[in-house]
CSV table of C-alpha atoms and ligand atoms in Angstrom, one decimal:
chain,number,residue,atom,x,y,z
M,1,MET,CA,7.1,-27.5,15.2
M,2,ILE,CA,4.8,-27.8,12.3
M,3,GLU,CA,6.7,-28.0,9.1
M,4,ASN,CA,6.0,-25.3,6.3
M,5,ARG,CA,3.3,-27.0,3.9
M,6,ARG,CA,1.0,-25.3,1.6
M,7,GLN,CA,-2.3,-24.5,3.0
M,8,THR,CA,-5.4,-23.7,1.1
M,9,ALA,CA,-9.0,-22.9,2.5
M,10,VAL,CA,-12.1,-23.9,0.4
M,11,ILE,CA,-15.5,-22.4,1.6
M,12,LEU,CA,-18.5,-24.1,0.6
M,13,ALA,CA,-20.9,-21.3,-0.2
M,14,ALA,CA,-23.3,-22.2,-3.2
M,15,GLY,CA,-26.4,-22.7,-1.3
M,16,ASP,CA,-29.1,-20.3,-1.8
M,17,GLY,CA,-31.4,-18.3,0.5
M,18,LYS,CA,-34.5,-20.1,0.2
M,19,ARG,CA,-35.5,-20.9,3.8
M,20,MET,CA,-34.2,-17.4,4.7
M,21,LYS,CA,-36.7,-16.1,2.2
M,22,SER,CA,-33.9,-13.8,1.0
M,23,ASP,CA,-33.0,-12.3,-2.4
M,24,ARG,CA,-29.4,-12.8,-1.3
M,25,PRO,CA,-27.3,-16.1,-1.1
M,26,LYS,CA,-27.6,-17.5,2.5
M,27,VAL,CA,-24.1,-17.0,3.4
M,28,LEU,CA,-24.4,-13.3,3.0
M,29,CYS,CA,-27.1,-13.1,5.6
M,30,GLU,CA,-25.4,-10.9,8.4
M,31,VAL,CA,-24.4,-11.7,12.1
M,32,LEU,CA,-23.6,-8.6,13.7
M,33,PHE,CA,-23.8,-6.7,10.4
M,34,LYS,CA,-21.1,-8.9,8.9
M,35,PRO,CA,-22.0,-11.6,6.3
M,36,MET,CA,-21.4,-15.1,7.6
M,37,LEU,CA,-19.2,-15.6,4.8
M,38,CYS,CA,-16.8,-12.9,5.9
M,39,TRP,CA,-16.7,-14.4,9.5
M,40,VAL,CA,-15.4,-17.7,8.1
M,41,GLU,CA,-13.1,-15.9,5.7
M,42,ASP,CA,-11.7,-14.0,8.6
M,43,ALA,CA,-11.1,-17.0,10.5
M,44,CYS,CA,-9.1,-18.5,7.9
M,45,ARG,CA,-7.1,-15.4,7.3
M,46,ALA,CA,-6.6,-15.1,11.2
M,47,ALA,CA,-5.2,-18.8,11.3
M,48,GLY,CA,-2.6,-17.5,8.5
M,49,ILE,CA,-4.0,-19.2,5.6
M,50,GLU,CA,-3.4,-17.1,2.5
M,51,GLU,CA,-5.1,-19.0,-0.3
M,52,VAL,CA,-8.7,-19.0,0.2
M,53,TYR,CA,-11.0,-20.4,-2.6
M,54,ILE,CA,-14.9,-19.8,-2.3
M,55,VAL,CA,-17.4,-22.0,-4.3
M,56,ALA,CA,-20.4,-20.0,-5.5
M,57,GLY,CA,-23.6,-20.7,-6.9
M,58,ALA,CA,-25.6,-18.6,-9.2
M,59,GLN,CA,-25.1,-15.1,-7.2
M,60,GLU,CA,-21.2,-15.2,-7.5
M,61,GLU,CA,-21.0,-11.6,-8.3
M,62,LEU,CA,-22.5,-10.7,-4.8
M,63,LEU,CA,-20.2,-13.1,-3.0
M,64,LYS,CA,-17.4,-11.3,-4.6
M,65,GLN,CA,-18.4,-8.2,-3.4
M,66,ALA,CA,-18.6,-9.4,0.0
M,67,ALA,CA,-15.6,-11.3,0.2
M,68,SER,CA,-12.0,-9.8,0.2
M,69,PRO,CA,-10.6,-9.2,-3.4
M,70,ARG,CA,-7.9,-11.8,-2.4
M,71,CYS,CA,-10.3,-14.7,-2.7
M,72,HIS,CA,-10.4,-17.0,-5.7
M,73,PHE,CA,-13.8,-17.9,-7.0
M,74,VAL,CA,-15.1,-21.3,-8.3
M,75,CYS,CA,-18.6,-21.7,-9.7
M,76,GLN,CA,-20.9,-24.7,-9.0
M,77,SER,CA,-23.7,-24.0,-11.5
M,78,GLU,CA,-25.5,-27.1,-10.3
M,79,ARG,CA,-26.0,-28.0,-6.7
M,80,ARG,CA,-25.0,-31.5,-6.5
M,81,GLY,CA,-23.8,-31.9,-3.1
M,82,THR,CA,-20.8,-30.8,-0.8
M,83,GLY,CA,-18.7,-33.3,-2.4
M,84,HIS,CA,-19.5,-31.9,-5.8
M,85,ALA,CA,-18.9,-28.4,-4.6
M,86,ALA,CA,-15.4,-29.5,-3.1
M,87,MET,CA,-14.8,-31.3,-6.7
M,88,MET,CA,-15.2,-27.9,-8.4
M,89,ALA,CA,-12.8,-26.3,-6.2
M,90,ALA,CA,-10.0,-28.9,-6.2
M,91,GLN,CA,-9.7,-28.7,-9.7
M,92,ALA,CA,-8.6,-25.1,-9.5
M,93,PHE,CA,-5.4,-25.6,-7.4
M,94,ALA,CA,-2.5,-28.0,-7.1
M,95,ALA,CA,-2.8,-31.1,-5.1
M,96,ASP,CA,0.0,-30.0,-2.7
M,97,GLY,CA,0.0,-29.5,1.0
M,98,ASP,CA,-3.2,-29.5,3.3
M,99,VAL,CA,-6.7,-28.3,2.4
M,100,LEU,CA,-9.1,-26.7,4.7
M,101,ILE,CA,-13.0,-27.1,3.8
M,102,LEU,CA,-15.3,-25.1,5.7
M,103,HIS,CA,-19.2,-24.2,5.3
M,104,GLY,CA,-19.8,-20.5,4.5
M,105,ASP,CA,-22.8,-20.8,6.8
M,106,ALA,CA,-21.1,-21.6,10.1
M,107,PRO,CA,-19.8,-18.2,11.1
M,108,PHE,CA,-18.3,-19.1,14.4
M,109,ILE,CA,-15.4,-21.3,13.3
M,110,SER,CA,-12.3,-19.7,15.1
M,111,ALA,CA,-8.6,-19.3,14.1
M,112,GLN,CA,-7.8,-21.1,17.2
M,113,VAL,CA,-10.0,-24.4,16.4
M,114,ILE,CA,-8.6,-24.3,12.8
M,115,GLN,CA,-5.1,-24.2,14.0
M,116,ASP,CA,-5.4,-26.8,16.8
M,117,ALA,CA,-7.1,-29.1,14.3
M,118,TYR,CA,-4.2,-28.6,11.9
M,119,ALA,CA,-1.8,-29.5,14.6
M,120,GLN,CA,-3.4,-32.6,15.3
M,121,HIS,CA,-3.9,-33.3,11.6
M,122,ARG,CA,-0.1,-32.9,11.1
M,123,GLU,CA,1.1,-34.7,14.2
M,124,GLN,CA,-0.8,-37.8,13.2
M,125,GLN,CA,0.1,-37.3,9.6
M,126,ASN,CA,-3.6,-37.8,8.8
M,127,ALA,CA,-5.2,-38.0,5.3
M,128,LEU,CA,-8.2,-36.6,6.8
M,129,THR,CA,-9.0,-34.7,10.0
M,130,LEU,CA,-12.8,-33.8,10.7
M,131,ILE,CA,-13.5,-31.3,13.3
M,132,SER,CA,-16.4,-32.5,15.3
M,133,ALA,CA,-18.3,-31.5,18.4
M,134,GLU,CA,-20.6,-33.4,20.8
M,135,LEU,CA,-24.3,-32.0,20.9
M,136,ASP,CA,-27.2,-32.9,23.3
M,137,ASN,CA,-29.4,-32.9,20.4
M,138,PRO,CA,-27.4,-33.9,17.3
M,139,THR,CA,-30.5,-34.0,15.1
M,140,GLY,CA,-29.9,-33.1,11.4
M,141,TYR,CA,-26.4,-33.3,11.6
M,142,GLY,CA,-23.9,-36.0,10.0
M,143,ARG,CA,-23.0,-38.5,12.9
M,144,ILE,CA,-19.3,-39.7,13.5
M,145,VAL,CA,-19.3,-43.3,13.5
M,146,ARG,CA,-16.6,-44.9,15.7
M,147,LYS,CA,-15.3,-48.4,16.2
M,148,ASP,CA,-13.0,-49.0,19.2
M,149,GLY,CA,-12.6,-45.2,19.3
M,150,ALA,CA,-11.3,-44.9,15.6
M,151,VAL,CA,-13.2,-42.9,13.2
M,152,CYS,CA,-14.8,-45.2,10.6
M,153,ALA,CA,-17.2,-42.9,8.9
M,154,ILE,CA,-19.8,-40.2,8.7
M,155,VAL,CA,-23.5,-41.0,8.3
M,156,GLU,CA,-25.8,-38.2,7.2
M,157,GLN,CA,-29.2,-37.9,9.3
M,158,LYS,CA,-31.3,-39.1,6.3
M,159,ASP,CA,-29.2,-42.3,5.8
M,160,ALA,CA,-28.6,-43.0,9.4
M,161,SER,CA,-30.0,-46.2,11.3
M,162,ASP,CA,-31.8,-45.8,14.7
M,163,GLU,CA,-28.5,-46.7,16.6
M,164,GLN,CA,-26.7,-44.4,14.7
M,165,LYS,CA,-29.0,-41.5,15.2
M,166,ALA,CA,-28.1,-42.0,18.9
M,167,ILE,CA,-24.6,-41.1,18.3
M,168,ARG,CA,-24.1,-37.4,19.7
M,169,GLU,CA,-20.7,-36.7,18.0
M,170,ILE,CA,-21.3,-34.8,15.0
M,171,ASN,CA,-19.5,-33.5,12.1
M,172,SER,CA,-19.3,-29.8,12.0
M,173,GLY,CA,-18.7,-29.6,8.1
M,174,ALA,CA,-15.1,-28.4,8.5
M,175,TYR,CA,-12.3,-30.6,7.8
M,176,TRP,CA,-8.4,-30.7,7.0
M,177,PHE,CA,-7.5,-32.9,4.1
M,178,ASP,CA,-4.1,-33.9,2.8
M,179,ALA,CA,-4.5,-32.3,-0.5
M,180,ALA,CA,-3.5,-35.3,-2.7
M,181,PHE,CA,-5.8,-37.6,-0.9
M,182,LEU,CA,-8.6,-35.2,-1.3
M,183,ARG,CA,-8.2,-35.1,-5.2
M,184,GLN,CA,-8.0,-38.7,-5.1
M,185,ALA,CA,-11.1,-39.5,-2.7
M,186,LEU,CA,-13.3,-36.9,-4.8
M,187,GLY,CA,-12.7,-38.8,-7.8
M,188,LEU,CA,-14.3,-41.9,-6.1
M,189,LEU,CA,-17.5,-40.3,-4.7
M,190,THR,CA,-20.7,-41.5,-5.9
M,191,ALA,CA,-24.3,-40.1,-5.4
M,192,ASP,CA,-25.6,-43.4,-4.2
M,193,ASN,CA,-27.6,-42.1,-1.0
M,194,ALA,CA,-30.9,-40.9,0.3
M,195,GLN,CA,-30.3,-37.4,-1.3
M,196,GLY,CA,-28.8,-38.4,-4.6
M,197,GLU,CA,-26.0,-36.2,-3.9
M,198,TYR,CA,-22.2,-36.3,-3.8
M,199,TYR,CA,-21.2,-36.2,-0.1
M,200,LEU,CA,-18.0,-34.8,1.0
M,201,THR,CA,-18.6,-36.8,4.1
M,202,ASP,CA,-18.0,-40.1,2.2
M,203,THR,CA,-14.3,-39.4,1.9
M,204,VAL,CA,-14.1,-40.5,5.5
M,205,ALA,CA,-15.0,-44.0,4.7
M,206,ILE,CA,-13.0,-44.0,1.4
M,207,ALA,CA,-9.8,-43.0,3.7
M,208,VAL,CA,-10.8,-46.0,5.9
M,209,ALA,CA,-11.0,-48.4,3.3
M,210,GLN,CA,-7.7,-47.5,1.9
M,211,LYS,CA,-6.1,-47.6,5.5
M,212,GLN,CA,-5.2,-43.9,5.4
M,213,ALA,CA,-4.8,-42.1,8.7
M,214,VAL,CA,-8.3,-40.5,9.7
M,215,ASP,CA,-9.1,-38.9,13.2
M,216,GLY,CA,-11.7,-36.4,14.5
M,217,TYR,CA,-10.7,-33.4,16.3
M,218,CYS,CA,-13.4,-33.0,18.9
M,219,CYS,CA,-13.9,-29.3,19.5
M,220,PRO,CA,-14.7,-28.6,23.2
M,221,ASP,CA,-16.4,-25.4,21.7
M,222,ARG,CA,-19.9,-26.5,20.3
M,223,MET,CA,-20.1,-23.0,18.7
M,224,VAL,CA,-18.2,-24.1,15.6
M,225,THR,CA,-21.0,-26.1,14.5
M,226,LEU,CA,-23.7,-23.3,14.9
M,227,GLY,CA,-25.4,-22.4,11.5
M,228,ALA,CA,-28.5,-20.6,10.3
M,229,ASN,CA,-31.0,-21.9,7.8
M,230,ASP,CA,-33.8,-19.6,8.7
M,231,ARG,CA,-34.3,-15.9,10.2
M,232,ALA,CA,-35.1,-17.4,13.5
M,233,GLN,CA,-31.9,-19.3,13.7
M,234,LEU,CA,-30.2,-16.3,12.3
M,235,LEU,CA,-31.4,-14.2,15.1
M,236,GLU,CA,-30.1,-16.8,17.5
M,237,LEU,CA,-26.6,-16.3,16.1
M,238,ASN,CA,-26.8,-12.7,16.2
M,239,GLU,CA,-27.7,-12.9,19.9
M,240,ILE,CA,-25.0,-15.4,20.8
M,241,ALA,CA,-22.4,-13.1,18.8
M,242,ARG,CA,-23.7,-10.1,20.8
M,243,ARG,CA,-23.2,-11.7,24.1
M,244,MET,CA,-19.8,-12.9,22.9
M,245,VAL,CA,-18.7,-9.5,22.1
M,246,LEU,CA,-20.2,-7.8,24.9
M,247,ALA,CA,-18.6,-10.4,27.1
M,248,LYS,CA,-15.0,-9.5,25.7
M,249,HIS,CA,-15.4,-5.8,26.1
M,250,LEU,CA,-16.7,-6.6,29.7
M,251,GLU,CA,-13.3,-8.3,30.3
M,252,ASN,CA,-11.5,-5.4,28.9
M,253,GLY,CA,-13.0,-3.1,31.3
M,254,VAL,CA,-15.9,-1.6,29.4
M,255,ASP,CA,-18.6,-0.2,31.7
M,256,LEU,CA,-22.0,-1.5,30.7
M,257,LEU,CA,-25.1,-0.8,33.2
M,258,CYS,CA,-27.5,-2.6,30.9
M,259,THR,CA,-27.2,-4.4,27.5
M,260,ASP,CA,-30.6,-3.2,26.2
M,261,GLY,CA,-30.5,-2.6,22.6
M,262,ILE,CA,-26.7,-2.6,22.3
M,263,LEU,CA,-25.1,-4.2,19.3
M,264,ILE,CA,-21.5,-4.0,18.9
M,265,GLY,CA,-19.7,-5.3,15.7
M,266,PRO,CA,-17.1,-8.1,16.0
M,267,GLU,CA,-14.4,-5.4,14.9
M,268,VAL,CA,-15.1,-2.6,17.2
M,269,GLU,CA,-12.5,-1.6,19.8
M,270,ILE,CA,-13.4,-0.1,23.1
M,271,ALA,CA,-10.8,1.1,25.6
M,272,HIS,CA,-11.2,0.4,29.4
M,273,ASP,CA,-13.7,2.7,31.3
M,274,ALA,CA,-15.6,3.8,28.4
M,275,ARG,CA,-19.3,3.4,29.2
M,276,ILE,CA,-21.7,2.2,26.5
M,277,LEU,CA,-25.4,3.2,27.5
M,278,PRO,CA,-28.5,1.4,26.2
M,279,GLY,CA,-29.7,1.7,22.5
M,280,CYS,CA,-26.2,1.9,20.9
M,281,ILE,CA,-25.1,0.5,17.4
M,282,LEU,CA,-21.3,0.4,17.0
M,283,LYS,CA,-20.2,-1.1,14.0
M,284,GLY,CA,-17.7,-1.3,11.5
M,285,ARG,CA,-14.1,0.0,12.3
M,286,THR,CA,-15.2,1.9,15.4
M,287,THR,CA,-12.8,2.9,18.2
M,288,ILE,CA,-13.8,4.1,21.3
M,289,GLY,CA,-11.4,5.9,23.9
M,290,ALA,CA,-10.9,5.5,27.5
M,291,HIS,CA,-13.5,7.0,29.8
M,292,ALA,CA,-15.6,8.0,26.8
M,293,VAL,CA,-19.4,7.9,27.3
M,294,ILE,CA,-21.4,6.7,24.3
M,295,GLY,CA,-25.2,7.0,24.4
M,296,PRO,CA,-28.1,6.6,25.1
M,297,ASN,CA,-29.4,5.9,21.6
M,298,SER,CA,-26.5,6.5,19.2
M,299,TYR,CA,-25.2,5.0,16.1
M,300,LEU,CA,-21.6,5.0,15.1
M,301,GLU,CA,-20.1,3.5,12.1
M,302,ASN,CA,-16.5,3.3,11.4
M,303,ALA,CA,-16.3,6.2,14.0
M,304,THR,CA,-13.4,7.1,16.2
M,305,VAL,CA,-14.1,8.6,19.5
M,306,GLY,CA,-11.2,10.0,21.7
M,307,ALA,CA,-10.8,9.7,25.4
M,308,TYR,CA,-13.3,11.1,27.9
M,309,SER,CA,-15.5,12.4,25.1
M,310,GLU,CA,-19.2,12.2,25.0
M,311,ILE,CA,-21.7,11.2,22.4
M,312,LYS,CA,-25.2,11.4,23.2
M,313,ALA,CA,-28.2,10.4,21.1
M,314,SER,CA,-26.1,11.1,17.8
M,315,TYR,CA,-25.5,9.5,14.4
M,316,LEU,CA,-21.7,9.2,13.2
M,317,THR,CA,-20.5,7.7,10.0
M,318,ASP,CA,-17.0,7.6,8.8
M,319,SER,CA,-15.9,10.4,11.2
M,320,THR,CA,-13.5,11.1,13.8
M,321,VAL,CA,-13.9,13.1,17.4
M,322,GLY,CA,-11.1,14.1,19.5
M,323,GLU,CA,-10.6,13.8,23.3
M,324,HIS,CA,-12.8,15.7,25.7
M,325,ALA,CA,-15.2,16.6,22.9
M,326,THR,CA,-19.0,16.4,23.4
M,327,VAL,CA,-21.6,15.7,20.5
M,328,GLY,CA,-25.1,15.7,20.7
M,329,PRO,CA,-27.8,15.2,21.6
M,330,PHE,CA,-29.2,14.8,18.0
M,331,THR,CA,-26.0,15.5,16.0
M,332,GLN,CA,-25.1,14.1,12.7
M,333,LEU,CA,-21.7,13.5,11.8
M,334,ARG,CA,-21.4,12.5,8.3
M,335,PRO,CA,-18.8,11.0,6.3
M,336,ASN,CA,-15.3,12.7,6.7
M,337,SER,CA,-15.9,14.9,9.5
M,338,HIS,CA,-13.1,15.4,11.9
M,339,LEU,CA,-13.6,17.1,15.2
M,340,GLY,CA,-10.5,18.2,17.4
M,341,ASN,CA,-10.0,17.8,21.0
M,342,GLY,CA,-12.4,19.5,23.3
M,343,VAL,CA,-14.9,20.5,20.5
M,344,LYS,CA,-18.5,20.9,21.5
M,345,VAL,CA,-21.2,20.1,19.1
M,346,GLY,CA,-24.8,20.3,20.2
M,347,ASP,CA,-28.4,19.7,19.0
M,348,PHE,CA,-29.6,19.5,15.6
M,349,VAL,CA,-26.0,20.1,14.2
M,350,GLU,CA,-25.2,18.6,10.8
M,351,ILE,CA,-21.4,18.3,10.0
M,352,LYS,CA,-20.1,16.8,6.5
M,353,ASN,CA,-16.7,16.4,5.1
M,354,SER,CA,-15.4,19.0,7.4
M,355,THR,CA,-12.7,19.7,10.1
M,356,ILE,CA,-13.3,21.4,13.1
M,357,GLY,CA,-10.5,22.6,15.2
M,358,ALA,CA,-9.9,22.1,19.1
M,359,GLU,CA,-12.3,23.8,21.6
M,360,THR,CA,-14.5,25.1,18.7
M,361,SER,CA,-18.2,25.2,19.8
M,362,ILE,CA,-21.2,24.7,17.5
M,363,ALA,CA,-23.8,24.5,19.8
M,364,HIS,CA,-27.2,24.5,18.1
M,365,LEU,CA,-29.0,24.1,14.8
M,366,THR,CA,-26.2,24.3,12.5
M,367,TYR,CA,-25.2,22.8,9.0
M,368,ILE,CA,-21.4,22.8,8.2
M,369,GLY,CA,-20.5,21.2,5.0
M,370,ASP,CA,-17.2,21.1,3.1
M,371,SER,CA,-15.4,23.3,5.6
M,372,ASP,CA,-12.2,23.6,7.4
M,373,VAL,CA,-12.8,25.4,10.5
M,374,GLY,CA,-10.2,26.6,13.0
M,375,SER,CA,-9.8,26.1,16.6
M,376,GLN,CA,-11.8,28.0,19.6
M,377,CYS,CA,-14.1,29.4,17.2
M,378,ASN,CA,-17.7,30.0,18.4
M,379,PHE,CA,-20.9,29.2,16.1
M,380,GLY,CA,-24.0,30.9,17.0
M,381,CYS,CA,-27.4,29.4,16.7
M,382,GLY,CA,-28.6,28.6,13.1
M,383,VAL,CA,-25.4,28.9,11.1
M,384,VAL,CA,-25.5,27.4,7.6
M,385,THR,CA,-22.8,27.0,5.0
M,386,ALA,CA,-24.3,27.0,1.6
M,387,ASN,CA,-21.8,24.8,-0.1
M,388,TYR,CA,-23.7,23.7,-3.1
M,389,ASP,CA,-24.9,26.0,-6.0
M,390,GLY,CA,-27.0,23.1,-7.6
M,391,LYS,CA,-23.9,22.1,-9.9
M,392,LYS,CA,-20.7,22.0,-7.7
M,393,LYS,CA,-19.8,22.0,-4.0
M,394,TYR,CA,-17.4,24.5,-2.6
M,395,ARG,CA,-15.3,24.7,0.5
M,396,THR,CA,-15.4,27.2,3.4
M,397,THR,CA,-12.4,28.3,5.5
M,398,ILE,CA,-13.0,29.6,9.0
M,399,GLY,CA,-9.6,30.8,11.0
M,400,ASP,CA,-9.1,30.2,14.7
M,401,ARG,CA,-11.0,32.0,17.1
M,402,ALA,CA,-13.4,33.2,14.6
M,403,PHE,CA,-17.0,34.2,16.1
M,404,ILE,CA,-20.0,33.4,13.8
M,405,GLY,CA,-23.1,35.1,14.9
M,406,CYS,CA,-26.4,33.4,14.9
M,407,ASN,CA,-28.2,33.0,11.6
M,408,THR,CA,-25.1,33.4,9.4
M,409,ASN,CA,-25.2,32.2,5.7
M,410,ILE,CA,-21.8,31.4,4.3
M,411,ILE,CA,-21.9,31.3,0.6
M,412,SER,CA,-19.2,29.0,-0.2
M,413,PRO,CA,-16.4,29.4,-1.7
M,414,VAL,CA,-15.3,31.9,1.2
M,415,GLN,CA,-12.7,32.3,3.8
M,416,ILE,CA,-13.5,33.9,7.1
M,417,GLY,CA,-10.0,35.0,8.7
M,418,GLU,CA,-8.6,34.6,12.2
M,419,GLY,CA,-10.5,36.3,15.1
M,420,ALA,CA,-13.1,37.7,12.5
M,421,TYR,CA,-16.6,38.3,13.4
M,422,THR,CA,-20.0,37.9,11.7
M,423,ALA,CA,-22.9,39.8,12.9
M,424,ALA,CA,-25.9,38.0,13.4
M,425,GLY,CA,-28.2,37.4,10.5
M,426,THR,CA,-25.3,38.3,8.1
M,427,THR,CA,-24.9,36.6,4.7
M,428,VAL,CA,-21.3,36.3,4.1
M,429,ASP,CA,-20.7,36.2,0.2
M,430,SER,CA,-17.2,37.7,0.2
M,431,ASP,CA,-14.1,36.9,2.2
M,432,VAL,CA,-13.9,38.3,5.8
M,433,PRO,CA,-10.4,39.5,6.6
M,434,ALA,CA,-8.7,38.4,9.8
M,435,GLY,CA,-9.9,40.6,12.9
M,436,ALA,CA,-12.6,42.0,11.0
M,437,LEU,CA,-16.5,42.3,11.4
M,438,SER,CA,-19.1,41.6,8.8
M,439,ILE,CA,-22.4,42.7,8.7
M,440,GLY,CA,-24.6,42.1,5.8
M,441,ARG,CA,-28.3,42.5,6.9
M,442,VAL,CA,-31.0,45.0,6.2
M,443,ARG,CA,-30.8,47.8,8.9
M,444,GLN,CA,-33.6,47.7,11.3
M,445,GLN,CA,-36.3,50.5,11.3
M,446,ILE,CA,-38.7,51.5,14.1
M,447,LYS,CA,-41.9,52.7,13.2
M,448,GLN,CA,-43.7,54.2,16.3
M,449,GLY,CA,-47.3,53.4,16.8
M,450,TRP,CA,-47.6,51.3,13.7
M,451,SER,CA,-49.4,48.6,15.0
M,452,ASP,CA,-52.2,50.8,16.7
M,453,SER,CA,-53.1,52.2,13.2
M,454,ASN,CA,-52.9,49.2,11.2
M,455,ILE,CA,-53.8,46.2,13.3
M,456,SER,CA,-56.9,45.5,15.2
M,457,PHE,CA,-56.5,45.2,19.2
M,458,LYS,CA,-57.9,41.6,18.9
M,459,ARG,CA,-55.3,40.4,16.4
M,460,ARG,CA,-52.5,41.9,18.5
M,461,ILE,CA,-53.0,39.7,21.3
F,1,UD1,C1,-23.5,-31.0,6.0
F,1,UD1,C2,-22.7,-32.4,6.2
F,1,UD1,C3,-23.1,-33.0,7.7
F,1,UD1,C4,-22.7,-31.8,8.7
F,1,UD1,C5,-23.5,-30.5,8.4
F,1,UD1,C6,-22.9,-29.4,9.3
F,1,UD1,C7,-22.4,-33.3,4.0
F,1,UD1,C8,-23.0,-34.5,3.1
F,1,UD1,N1,-23.2,-33.3,5.1
F,1,UD1,O1,-25.0,-31.4,5.9
F,1,UD1,O2,-22.3,-34.0,7.8
F,1,UD1,O3,-23.1,-32.3,10.0
F,1,UD1,O4,-23.2,-30.2,6.9
F,1,UD1,O5,-23.5,-28.3,9.2
F,1,UD1,O6,-21.7,-32.7,3.6
F,1,UD1,N2,-22.9,-26.5,-0.7
F,1,UD1,C9,-22.6,-26.0,-1.7
F,1,UD1,N3,-22.9,-26.8,-3.0
F,1,UD1,C10,-23.7,-27.9,-2.6
F,1,UD1,C11,-24.2,-28.2,-1.3
F,1,UD1,C12,-23.8,-27.6,-0.4
F,1,UD1,O7,-21.6,-25.1,-1.9
F,1,UD1,O8,-24.0,-28.5,-4.0
F,1,UD1,C13,-22.5,-25.7,0.7
F,1,UD1,C14,-23.7,-24.8,1.1
F,1,UD1,O9,-23.7,-23.6,0.7
F,1,UD1,C15,-23.4,-25.0,2.8
F,1,UD1,C16,-22.4,-26.1,2.7
F,1,UD1,O10,-22.1,-26.5,1.6
F,1,UD1,O11,-22.7,-23.6,3.1
F,1,UD1,C17,-23.3,-27.2,3.7
F,1,UD1,O12,-24.5,-27.7,3.0
F,1,UD1,P1,-25.7,-28.3,3.5
F,1,UD1,O13,-26.5,-28.6,2.4
F,1,UD1,O14,-26.2,-27.1,4.5
F,1,UD1,O15,-25.3,-29.4,4.2
F,1,UD1,P2,-25.9,-30.2,5.2
F,1,UD1,O16,-27.1,-31.2,4.9
F,1,UD1,O17,-26.4,-29.3,6.5
F,2,CA,CA1,-26.4,-27.0,6.8
């Protein structure tokens, strides 16, 4: 059993995005639509760490917008190394319990690794437990120098001898520290090295010199070390993450015939037997029910799709679709649209901020905005709710089993009662009672022989 000690996480994130050629800080570059910083914060939260500090540089405000509001921020106005960044943070909290230090640009650290390393840290009562990994190509990383198996230092690439460069065990950049040791050791750091920076990694040699317990948790999963310094590496991380997420869904019984163009965000949930066809982007808090078919070529962001529903070549944001419904091809559900069970929405239909009752059919070329539509209604082709008068938006209410004829314009605010009909081409600008028929159009006139006397024969064909 691990005793109940205080745990604090510090994410070092003061780096800029120079090599990314980005206006944003590097840690906000996204892997599967999620900033790298958020991957790291979420791993800390999933590992049960409540107190999270982020060391930010010049663009602190942008980091604040991305991270959860529970995070504490510390500013490192001058970039003087990882040790210096840790010093800025260590001043902000009590030297009590244990501190996890992580890099904000290594998104694949997991809650499991954090917890396993912590278990070893406490079991061995270490002052410092560094998380390492063995790489085939360790170039660029700090090397773990061991003597008779015991960790004695981390040497940075630029400071390493040829013999040290041959070491394949590297520093991932994540560590558990005893908080009191961390504070004391940071006070002893100097910038006496090839880069003239305060290296956090020098705390290892300090602990060894003080005969404090130090060890490495050598992580079997090399993913923990992966970071991105430029766009090409970021693309690689995206591809790794994409494959990881797809593998998880395959394991859960999701049907993929081909993975081309399928990007699924890390928080998306998909039930068994759902099928995702090529060209689909599923992101945010999207949930797909069992046996649903998504795609081809659909974009779903924060969308919920019920079991047995189909979404074909459509664009859904912040919306829900019930069970056994069909959407598309070429439908847009804009935010706050809610479709009931068995609803059919077809091509070139746009729905915004509206509820559509069960088994209603809106098959073609229609705009429904700010409306509450009942169940089992039928919309003809080309219905438009005119919900905006240039100043304000108004709601439309349509009762169950209403029949809205082709090319009906509905001037909101208006109510169409249960079972009411509107004739094709009607402009509805006052309420239609339940069961009534509304016809509002110019009566058709027939002028016999009109074209013979007005239009030349050539023109008529
Ligand atoms: C660091 C480690 C190295 C390890 C590697 C893993 C040191 C001295 N070296 O090297 O042993 O193998 O990470 O990727 O720690 N940062 C700040 N403020 C600073 C400097 C850096 O917040 O003044 C942040 C960066 O935003 C980044 C992280 O610290 O998130 C790592 O910094 P970076 O310069 O990339 O360290 P490396 O040279 O890669
Ligand atoms: Ca780095």
